[in-house]
PDB file of C-alpha atoms in Angstrom:
ATOM      1  CA  MET A1246       0.428  -0.179   0.048  1.00  0.00           C
ATOM      2  CA  LEU A1247       2.517   2.274   1.092  1.00  0.00           C
ATOM      3  CA  GLU A1248       4.694   1.719  -2.540  1.00  0.00           C
ATOM      4  CA  GLU A1249       1.181   2.036  -4.633  1.00  0.00           C
ATOM      5  CA  THR A1250       0.724   5.585  -2.447  1.00  0.00           C
ATOM      6  CA  ILE A1251       4.502   6.813  -3.335  1.00  0.00           C
ATOM      7  CA  PHE A1252       4.135   5.953  -6.991  1.00  0.00           C
ATOM      8  CA  ILE A1253       1.040   8.072  -7.245  1.00  0.00           C
ATOM      9  CA  ILE A1254       3.061  10.929  -5.455  1.00  0.00           C
ATOM     10  CA  ILE A1255       5.469  10.504  -7.886  1.00  0.00           C
ATOM     11  CA  GLY A1256       3.198  10.594 -10.829  1.00  0.00           C
ATOM     12  CA  LEU A1257       1.375  13.633  -9.619  1.00  0.00           C
ATOM     13  CA  ILE A1258       4.610  15.786  -8.995  1.00  0.00           C
ATOM     14  CA  SER A1259       5.787  14.980 -12.326  1.00  0.00           C
ATOM     15  CA  MET A1260       2.286  16.185 -14.056  1.00  0.00           C
ATOM     16  CA  ILE A1261       2.789  19.194 -11.867  1.00  0.00           C
ATOM     17  CA  SER A1262       6.341  19.715 -12.921  1.00  0.00           C
ATOM     18  CA  VAL A1263       5.856  19.484 -16.393  1.00  0.00           C
ATOM     19  CA  LEU A1264       2.954  22.349 -16.106  1.00  0.00           C
ATOM     20  CA  PHE A1265       5.658  24.314 -14.695  1.00  0.00           C
ATOM     21  CA  VAL A1266       7.764  23.993 -17.313  1.00  0.00           C
ATOM     22  CA  ALA A1267       5.115  24.780 -19.813  1.00  0.00           C
ATOM     23  CA  LEU A1268       4.535  27.604 -18.026  1.00  0.00           C
ATOM     24  CA  ALA A1269       8.265  28.812 -18.255  1.00  0.00           C
ATOM     25  CA  ILE A1270       8.419  28.184 -21.791  1.00  0.00           C
ATOM     26  CA  VAL A1271       5.589  30.461 -22.812  1.00  0.00           C
ATOM     27  CA  SER A1272       6.118  33.204 -20.189  1.00  0.00           C
ATOM     28  CA  LYS A1273       7.231  36.143 -21.810  1.00  0.00           C
ATOM     29  CA  ASP A1274       8.211  37.873 -18.737  1.00  0.00           C
ATOM     30  CA  LEU A1275      11.622  36.193 -18.216  1.00  0.00           C
ATOM     31  CA  LEU A1276      11.521  36.298 -14.112  1.00  0.00           C
ATOM     32  CA  LYS A1277       8.134  34.721 -13.915  1.00  0.00           C
ATOM     33  CA  ALA A1278      10.099  31.829 -16.475  1.00  0.00           C
ATOM     34  CA  ILE A1279      12.714  31.522 -13.712  1.00  0.00           C
ATOM     35  CA  MET A1280      10.262  31.468 -10.755  1.00  0.00           C
ATOM     36  CA  PHE A1281       8.446  28.411 -12.804  1.00  0.00           C
ATOM     37  CA  SER A1282      11.595  26.759 -13.451  1.00  0.00           C
ATOM     38  CA  ALA A1283      12.481  27.087  -9.673  1.00  0.00           C
ATOM     39  CA  VAL A1284       9.264  25.667  -8.517  1.00  0.00           C
ATOM     40  CA  GLN A1285      10.083  22.653 -11.407  1.00  0.00           C
ATOM     41  CA  SER A1286      13.250  22.458  -9.894  1.00  0.00           C
ATOM     42  CA  THR A1287      11.920  21.951  -6.190  1.00  0.00           C
ATOM     43  CA  LEU A1288       9.576  19.299  -7.289  1.00  0.00           C
ATOM     44  CA  TYR A1289      12.341  17.283  -9.298  1.00  0.00           C
ATOM     45  CA  ALA A1290      14.162  17.869  -5.840  1.00  0.00           C
ATOM     46  CA  PHE A1291      11.643  15.803  -3.824  1.00  0.00           C
ATOM     47  CA  LEU A1292      10.923  13.391  -6.387  1.00  0.00           C
ATOM     48  CA  LEU A1293      14.518  12.715  -6.479  1.00  0.00           C
ATOM     49  CA  PHE A1294      14.207  12.521  -2.488  1.00  0.00           C
ATOM     50  CA  LEU A1295      11.104  10.345  -2.619  1.00  0.00           C
ATOM     51  CA  LEU A1296      13.332   7.549  -5.091  1.00  0.00           C
ATOM     52  CA  MET A1297      15.779   7.836  -1.953  1.00  0.00           C
ATOM     53  CA  ALA A1298      18.503   9.302  -3.792  1.00  0.00           C
ATOM     54  CA  PRO A1299      19.559  12.038  -1.263  1.00  0.00           C
ATOM     55  CA  ASP A1300      23.040  13.037  -2.234  1.00  0.00           C
ATOM     56  CA  ILE A1301      21.410  13.760  -5.526  1.00  0.00           C
ATOM     57  CA  VAL A1302      18.813  15.978  -3.652  1.00  0.00           C
ATOM     58  CA  LEU A1303      21.374  17.644  -1.762  1.00  0.00           C
ATOM     59  CA  VAL A1304      23.685  18.980  -4.792  1.00  0.00           C
ATOM     60  CA  TYR A1305      20.235  19.778  -7.145  1.00  0.00           C
ATOM     61  CA  ILE A1306      18.696  22.151  -4.474  1.00  0.00           C
ATOM     62  CA  ALA A1307      22.155  23.815  -3.993  1.00  0.00           C
ATOM     63  CA  ILE A1308      22.119  24.581  -8.428  1.00  0.00           C
ATOM     64  CA  SER A1309      19.011  24.237  -9.499  1.00  0.00           C
ATOM     65  CA  VAL A1310      16.885  25.890  -6.979  1.00  0.00           C
ATOM     66  CA  GLY A1311      19.741  27.952  -5.903  1.00  0.00           C
ATOM     67  CA  LEU A1312      22.644  29.129  -7.473  1.00  0.00           C
ATOM     68  CA  LEU A1313      20.940  28.812 -11.091  1.00  0.00           C
ATOM     69  CA  PRO A1314      17.632  31.302 -10.402  1.00  0.00           C
ATOM     70  CA  LEU A1315      20.736  33.816  -8.609  1.00  0.00           C
ATOM     71  CA  ILE A1316      22.779  33.853 -11.796  1.00  0.00           C
ATOM     72  CA  SER A1317      19.792  34.012 -14.201  1.00  0.00           C
ATOM     73  CA  ILE A1318      18.103  36.827 -12.242  1.00  0.00           C
ATOM     74  CA  VAL A1319      21.323  39.000 -12.668  1.00  0.00           C
ATOM     75  CA  LEU A1320      21.588  38.079 -16.399  1.00  0.00           C
ATOM     76  CA  ILE A1321      18.008  39.406 -16.457  1.00  0.00           C
ATOM     77  CA  LYS A1322      18.891  42.861 -14.971  1.00  0.00           C
ATOM     78  CA  LYS A1323      21.361  43.225 -17.507  1.00  0.00           C
ATOM     79  CA  VAL A1324      19.236  42.560 -21.023  1.00  0.00           C
ATOM     80  CA  GLY A1325      16.001  43.272 -19.513  1.00  0.00           C
ATOM     81  CA  ARG A1326      12.794  41.388 -17.753  1.00  0.00           C
ATOM     82  CA  TYR A1327      10.462  41.062 -20.781  1.00  0.00           C
ATOM     83  CA  GLU A1328      11.148  38.973 -23.856  1.00  0.00           C
ATOM     84  CA  LYS A1329      10.351  40.560 -27.435  1.00  0.00           C
ATOM     85  CA  ALA A1330       7.469  39.224 -29.468  1.00  0.00           C
TER      86      ALA A1330
END
């Protein structure tokens, strides 16, 4: 019963993360796209935790949720927040 519940949670997290990826792709506001990507990365980190890979989770959180959005926000300040149509 517990394994089936974990697999259902993994499936739901995967579907929600795909939704956030799609939102990040279609967003014209680059700051919103970065936030959608950070949410997707957080969901992937939780997914990796459920798959019992805690060492990968620690590295993934530091890079994908912390460092990558920070660098992207600094770059957005240089080039502008909104994508040209």
